[in-house]
GROMACS .gro file of N, CA and C in nm:
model
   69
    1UNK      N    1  13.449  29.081   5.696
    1UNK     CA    2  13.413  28.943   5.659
    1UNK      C    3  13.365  28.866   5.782
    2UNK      N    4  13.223  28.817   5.797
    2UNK     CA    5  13.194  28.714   5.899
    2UNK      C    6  13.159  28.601   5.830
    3UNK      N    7  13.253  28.522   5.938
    3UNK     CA    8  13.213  28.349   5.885
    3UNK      C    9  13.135  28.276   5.981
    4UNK      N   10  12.959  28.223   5.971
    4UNK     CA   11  12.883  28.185   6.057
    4UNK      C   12  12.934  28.016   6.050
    5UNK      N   13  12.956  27.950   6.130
    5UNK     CA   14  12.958  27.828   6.178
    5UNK      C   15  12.872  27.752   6.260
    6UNK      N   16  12.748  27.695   6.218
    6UNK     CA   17  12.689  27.693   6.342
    6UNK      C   18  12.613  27.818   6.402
    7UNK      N   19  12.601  27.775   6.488
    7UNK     CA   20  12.550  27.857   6.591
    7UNK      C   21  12.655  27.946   6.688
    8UNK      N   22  12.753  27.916   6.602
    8UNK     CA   23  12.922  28.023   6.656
    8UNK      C   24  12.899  28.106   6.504
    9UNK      N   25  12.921  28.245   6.549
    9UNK     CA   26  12.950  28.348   6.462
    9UNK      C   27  13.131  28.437   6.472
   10UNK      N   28  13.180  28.381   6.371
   10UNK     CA   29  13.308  28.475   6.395
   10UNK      C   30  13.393  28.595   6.323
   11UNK      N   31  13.413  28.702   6.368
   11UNK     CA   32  13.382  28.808   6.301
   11UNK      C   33  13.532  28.844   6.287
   12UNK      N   34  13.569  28.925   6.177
   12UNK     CA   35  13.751  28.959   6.149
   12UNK      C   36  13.762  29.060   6.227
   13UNK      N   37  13.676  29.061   6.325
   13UNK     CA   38  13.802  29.154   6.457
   13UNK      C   39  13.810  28.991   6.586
   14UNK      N   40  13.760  28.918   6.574
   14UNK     CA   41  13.848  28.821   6.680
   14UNK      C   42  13.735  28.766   6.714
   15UNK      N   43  13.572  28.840   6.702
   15UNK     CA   44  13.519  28.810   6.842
   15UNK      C   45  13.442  28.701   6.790
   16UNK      N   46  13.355  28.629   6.909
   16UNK     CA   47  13.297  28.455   6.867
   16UNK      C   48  13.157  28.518   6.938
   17UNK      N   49  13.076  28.557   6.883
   17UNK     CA   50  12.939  28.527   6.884
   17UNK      C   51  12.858  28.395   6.889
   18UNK      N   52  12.763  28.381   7.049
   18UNK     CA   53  12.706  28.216   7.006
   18UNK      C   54  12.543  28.261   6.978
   19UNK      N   55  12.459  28.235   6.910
   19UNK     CA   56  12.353  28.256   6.905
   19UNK      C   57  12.341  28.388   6.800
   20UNK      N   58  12.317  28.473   6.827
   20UNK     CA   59  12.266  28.579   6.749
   20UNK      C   60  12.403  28.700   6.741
   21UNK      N   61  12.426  28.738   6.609
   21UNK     CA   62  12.570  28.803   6.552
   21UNK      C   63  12.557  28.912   6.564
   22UNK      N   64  12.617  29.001   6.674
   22UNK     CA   65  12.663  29.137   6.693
   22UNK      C   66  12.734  29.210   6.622
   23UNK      N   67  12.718  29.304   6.515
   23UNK     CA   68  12.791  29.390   6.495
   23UNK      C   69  12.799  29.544   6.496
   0.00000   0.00000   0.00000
């Protein structure tokens, strides 16, 4: 499950992506 906020991406292992979402 990722929840985009903004221009913060946060992903259900912990991590905070700013700009463009790594997975």
């Amino acid at each position: 499950m990722v929840r985009r906020v903004g221009p913060i991406v946060l992903t259900s292992a912990g991590r905070r992506a700013v700009g463009a979402p790594q997975g």
